[in-house]
Amino acid sequence: MLSVELHTHSSLSHDGRDPIELLLAQAQAVGLDALAITDHDEIEASRRAAELAPEYDLVGIVGMEITCDAGHVLGLGIEEAVPPGLSFGETLDRIREQGGLAVVPHPFQESRHGVLEHISKDELADADAIEVYNSRLLTGRSNRQAERFARRRGLPMTAGSDAHIAEMVGQAVTKVDTDEHSVDAILDAVRKGETTVEGERTPWRISFRQAAGGAKRRVVSRLGNFWSE
């Protein structure tokens, strides 16, 4: 079994704080086997992290968190950015056209761009996998809903720390049933549902600090854009 972190954010995300080197170092320190950096509508940091990952004894999975018109979708194992603003179905198609894996994070939490506010459960079931444990939920209710849904529909299940600071990398991991240290082997095992999930909730004070830091960075970015116009 490999321990894989499938949902993290670097400083390239509008709400991320730390450079990829810190995320990679944390992943190595907590004994992970693979790491995906999934920045919001950005892929460059993830590509660079995948290149550097072997220096940290890790498999680097290129990915991103895509903002479709229904909410957020993780695209894993892709090489080119999928544009935001597409429909849920088109977003899944674009990910799969690249041979990637389409995972829906926190689908039942509308306040964090969960897709179920805008699509049906039948549409959600078209995803390749469902994130059933997200560390940044304030209560476990949405995670339990996601797990019950995935089990009823026979969908593969993943976990993710949704880390926006390096210290939280590895807070939730997907245990993948393969001995092969490669992106293809890991994603194939996820597709087949050969996974278990483990995790702990992000402490509320850290979730608050991450959210506040993200809001501050967005304001600074918008002010910078305003003054440059």
Short mmCIF file of C-alpha atoms in Angstrom, two decimals:
data_model
loop_
_atom_site.label_atom_id
_atom_site.label_comp_id
_atom_site.label_asym_id
_atom_site.label_seq_id
_atom_site.Cartn_x
_atom_site.Cartn_y
_atom_site.Cartn_z
CA MET A 1 0.00 0.00 0.00
CA LEU A 2 1.23 3.47 -0.88
CA SER A 3 0.31 6.59 1.09
CA VAL A 4 -0.77 9.31 -1.31
CA GLU A 5 -1.74 12.94 -0.75
CA LEU A 6 -4.06 14.04 -3.57
CA HIS A 7 -5.23 17.52 -2.59
CA THR A 8 -2.83 20.35 -1.68
CA HIS A 9 -2.20 23.95 -2.63
CA SER A 10 1.01 25.92 -3.10
CA SER A 11 1.66 29.65 -3.17
CA LEU A 12 0.55 29.69 -6.81
CA SER A 13 -3.03 29.18 -5.63
CA HIS A 14 -4.82 32.41 -4.76
CA ASP A 15 -5.30 31.05 -1.24
CA GLY A 16 -2.11 29.01 -0.80
CA ARG A 17 0.89 30.15 1.23
CA ASP A 18 3.98 28.01 0.78
CA PRO A 19 6.32 27.19 -2.12
CA ILE A 20 6.39 23.69 -3.55
CA GLU A 21 9.68 22.83 -1.86
CA LEU A 22 8.09 23.13 1.58
CA LEU A 23 5.15 20.95 0.56
CA LEU A 24 7.50 18.31 -0.83
CA ALA A 25 9.67 18.39 2.27
CA GLN A 26 6.63 17.96 4.51
CA ALA A 27 5.37 15.06 2.40
CA GLN A 28 8.73 13.36 2.76
CA ALA A 29 8.91 14.07 6.49
CA VAL A 30 5.53 12.44 7.22
CA GLY A 31 6.35 9.37 5.16
CA LEU A 32 4.18 9.85 2.10
CA ASP A 33 4.93 8.00 -1.12
CA ALA A 34 3.29 10.42 -3.57
CA LEU A 35 2.04 14.00 -3.67
CA ALA A 36 -0.27 15.95 -5.96
CA ILE A 37 -0.25 19.73 -5.83
CA THR A 38 -3.68 20.85 -7.05
CA ASP A 39 -3.66 24.63 -7.24
CA HIS A 40 -6.83 26.50 -8.14
CA ASP A 41 -6.95 26.86 -11.94
CA GLU A 42 -3.15 26.75 -12.13
CA ILE A 43 -0.83 23.90 -13.12
CA GLU A 44 2.69 25.30 -13.33
CA ALA A 45 3.66 24.70 -9.69
CA SER A 46 2.33 21.15 -9.91
CA ARG A 47 4.43 20.44 -13.00
CA ARG A 48 7.52 21.77 -11.27
CA ALA A 49 6.76 19.80 -8.11
CA ALA A 50 6.43 16.60 -10.15
CA GLU A 51 9.87 17.23 -11.61
CA LEU A 52 11.41 17.79 -8.17
CA ALA A 53 9.54 14.99 -6.39
CA PRO A 54 12.17 12.24 -6.95
CA GLU A 55 14.68 14.38 -5.02
CA TYR A 56 12.35 13.94 -2.02
CA ASP A 57 11.78 10.19 -2.64
CA LEU A 58 8.26 10.93 -3.85
CA VAL A 59 6.12 10.27 -6.89
CA GLY A 60 4.89 13.63 -8.18
CA ILE A 61 1.39 13.68 -9.65
CA VAL A 62 0.56 16.65 -11.86
CA GLY A 63 -2.87 18.06 -11.19
CA MET A 64 -5.06 21.06 -10.49
CA GLU A 65 -8.34 22.03 -8.86
CA ILE A 66 -10.57 23.26 -11.66
CA THR A 67 -13.41 25.71 -11.11
CA CYS A 68 -16.17 24.48 -13.40
CA ASP A 69 -19.57 26.14 -13.57
CA ALA A 70 -20.88 23.76 -10.90
CA GLY A 71 -17.96 23.96 -8.47
CA HIS A 72 -14.58 22.32 -7.96
CA VAL A 73 -13.15 19.24 -9.68
CA LEU A 74 -9.67 17.76 -9.21
CA GLY A 75 -7.90 16.78 -12.40
CA LEU A 76 -5.06 14.34 -11.63
CA GLY A 77 -2.49 12.93 -14.03
CA ILE A 78 -2.92 15.71 -16.58
CA GLU A 79 -0.26 17.77 -18.35
CA GLU A 80 -2.20 20.72 -19.72
CA ALA A 81 -4.42 23.08 -17.75
CA VAL A 82 -8.16 22.58 -18.07
CA PRO A 83 -9.81 26.01 -18.37
CA PRO A 84 -12.23 27.16 -15.67
CA GLY A 85 -15.86 27.96 -16.36
CA LEU A 86 -16.73 24.86 -18.38
CA SER A 87 -19.70 22.67 -17.51
CA PHE A 88 -19.21 19.81 -15.07
CA GLY A 89 -19.48 17.24 -17.86
CA GLU A 90 -17.12 19.08 -20.18
CA THR A 91 -14.58 19.44 -17.38
CA LEU A 92 -14.63 15.69 -16.79
CA ASP A 93 -14.24 15.12 -20.53
CA ARG A 94 -11.24 17.46 -20.76
CA ILE A 95 -9.51 15.67 -17.90
CA ARG A 96 -10.14 12.25 -19.41
CA GLU A 97 -8.99 13.34 -22.86
CA GLN A 98 -5.54 13.73 -21.29
CA GLY A 99 -5.73 10.32 -19.65
CA GLY A 100 -6.35 11.96 -16.29
CA LEU A 101 -8.52 11.11 -13.33
CA ALA A 102 -11.52 13.30 -12.42
CA VAL A 103 -12.09 13.41 -8.66
CA VAL A 104 -14.79 15.55 -7.05
CA PRO A 105 -13.66 17.09 -3.74
CA HIS A 106 -16.04 17.97 -0.88
CA PRO A 107 -19.11 17.53 -3.15
CA PHE A 108 -21.65 18.01 -0.37
CA GLN A 109 -20.23 21.26 1.01
CA GLU A 110 -21.88 24.06 -0.95
CA SER A 111 -20.05 26.77 1.00
CA ARG A 112 -16.74 25.54 -0.47
CA HIS A 113 -17.81 25.13 -4.11
CA GLY A 114 -19.19 21.64 -3.70
CA VAL A 115 -20.81 20.71 -7.00
CA LEU A 116 -24.09 19.32 -5.68
CA GLU A 117 -25.61 22.76 -5.43
CA HIS A 118 -25.69 22.82 -9.24
CA ILE A 119 -25.74 19.23 -10.53
CA SER A 120 -27.74 16.08 -9.83
CA LYS A 121 -26.46 13.07 -7.93
CA ASP A 122 -26.64 11.08 -11.16
CA GLU A 123 -24.25 13.59 -12.76
CA LEU A 124 -21.95 13.42 -9.74
CA ALA A 125 -21.83 9.64 -10.11
CA ASP A 126 -20.14 10.12 -13.49
CA ALA A 127 -16.93 11.19 -11.73
CA ASP A 128 -14.01 8.78 -11.61
CA ALA A 129 -13.78 9.07 -7.82
CA ILE A 130 -15.25 10.98 -4.90
CA GLU A 131 -13.24 12.64 -2.15
CA VAL A 132 -14.96 11.21 0.92
CA TYR A 133 -12.60 12.64 3.54
CA ASN A 134 -11.53 16.28 3.38
CA SER A 135 -9.59 17.50 6.40
CA ARG A 136 -10.80 21.08 6.21
CA LEU A 137 -14.47 20.43 6.95
CA LEU A 138 -15.54 21.95 10.27
CA THR A 139 -17.84 18.99 10.99
CA GLY A 140 -17.79 15.45 9.67
CA ARG A 141 -21.30 15.58 8.22
CA SER A 142 -20.32 16.39 4.64
CA ASN A 143 -17.62 13.74 4.67
CA ARG A 144 -20.10 11.14 5.88
CA GLN A 145 -22.57 12.14 3.18
CA ALA A 146 -19.87 11.80 0.53
CA GLU A 147 -18.83 8.38 1.79
CA ARG A 148 -22.39 7.07 1.91
CA PHE A 149 -22.98 8.33 -1.63
CA ALA A 150 -19.78 6.75 -2.97
CA ARG A 151 -20.56 3.42 -1.33
CA ARG A 152 -24.13 3.34 -2.63
CA ARG A 153 -22.97 4.11 -6.18
CA GLY A 154 -19.91 1.88 -6.06
CA LEU A 155 -17.54 4.80 -6.72
CA PRO A 156 -13.82 4.87 -5.86
CA MET A 157 -13.03 6.91 -2.76
CA THR A 158 -10.16 9.26 -1.96
CA ALA A 159 -9.05 11.53 0.87
CA GLY A 160 -7.19 14.83 0.83
CA SER A 161 -5.83 17.27 3.37
CA ASP A 162 -6.79 20.22 1.15
CA ALA A 163 -3.68 21.76 2.67
CA HIS A 164 -3.10 25.44 2.02
CA ILE A 165 -0.03 25.52 4.26
CA ALA A 166 2.80 23.02 4.24
CA GLU A 167 2.27 21.82 7.82
CA MET A 168 -1.07 20.24 6.88
CA VAL A 169 0.25 18.09 4.02
CA GLY A 170 -0.49 14.48 4.92
CA GLN A 171 -3.34 15.31 7.30
CA ALA A 172 -5.53 13.05 5.15
CA VAL A 173 -4.19 10.40 2.80
CA THR A 174 -5.42 7.88 0.28
CA LYS A 175 -3.94 4.43 0.81
CA VAL A 176 -3.51 2.91 -2.64
CA ASP A 177 -3.19 -0.83 -3.17
CA THR A 178 -0.11 -0.99 -5.35
CA ASP A 179 3.59 -1.57 -4.81
CA GLU A 180 4.59 0.25 -7.98
CA HIS A 181 5.88 3.76 -7.42
CA SER A 182 4.51 5.43 -10.53
CA VAL A 183 1.78 7.87 -11.45
CA ASP A 184 0.07 5.38 -13.76
CA ALA A 185 -0.03 2.63 -11.14
CA ILE A 186 -1.40 4.96 -8.49
CA LEU A 187 -4.13 6.42 -10.67
CA ASP A 188 -5.08 3.03 -12.09
CA ALA A 189 -5.54 1.69 -8.57
CA VAL A 190 -7.74 4.66 -7.68
CA ARG A 191 -9.84 4.10 -10.81
CA LYS A 192 -10.37 0.49 -9.76
CA GLY A 193 -11.42 1.54 -6.27
CA GLU A 194 -8.43 -0.15 -4.67
CA THR A 195 -8.13 2.46 -1.95
CA THR A 196 -8.80 3.15 1.70
CA VAL A 197 -8.85 6.57 3.34
CA GLU A 198 -7.23 7.83 6.51
CA GLY A 199 -7.23 11.27 8.02
CA GLU A 200 -7.63 13.72 10.83
CA ARG A 201 -9.55 16.96 10.79
CA THR A 202 -7.53 20.14 10.34
CA PRO A 203 -7.63 22.02 13.66
CA TRP A 204 -10.20 24.81 13.43
CA ARG A 205 -7.64 27.50 14.31
CA ILE A 206 -5.48 26.42 11.37
CA SER A 207 -8.47 26.31 9.02
CA PHE A 208 -9.35 29.82 10.14
CA ARG A 209 -5.77 31.01 9.62
CA GLN A 210 -5.64 29.44 6.16
CA ALA A 211 -8.94 31.08 5.18
CA ALA A 212 -7.89 34.46 6.54
CA GLY A 213 -4.53 34.28 4.80
CA GLY A 214 -6.21 33.39 1.52
CA ALA A 215 -8.62 36.30 1.82
CA LYS A 216 -5.73 38.69 2.51
CA ARG A 217 -3.77 37.44 -0.50
CA ARG A 218 -6.83 37.86 -2.75
CA VAL A 219 -7.28 41.46 -1.61
CA VAL A 220 -3.61 42.26 -2.17
CA SER A 221 -3.75 40.67 -5.63
CA ARG A 222 -6.86 42.62 -6.60
CA LEU A 223 -5.33 45.87 -5.39
CA GLY A 224 -2.20 45.12 -7.39
CA ASN A 225 -4.29 44.49 -10.50
CA PHE A 226 -6.24 47.70 -9.90
CA TRP A 227 -3.14 49.89 -9.61
CA SER A 228 -1.56 48.27 -12.67
CA GLU A 229 -4.50 49.16 -14.89
#
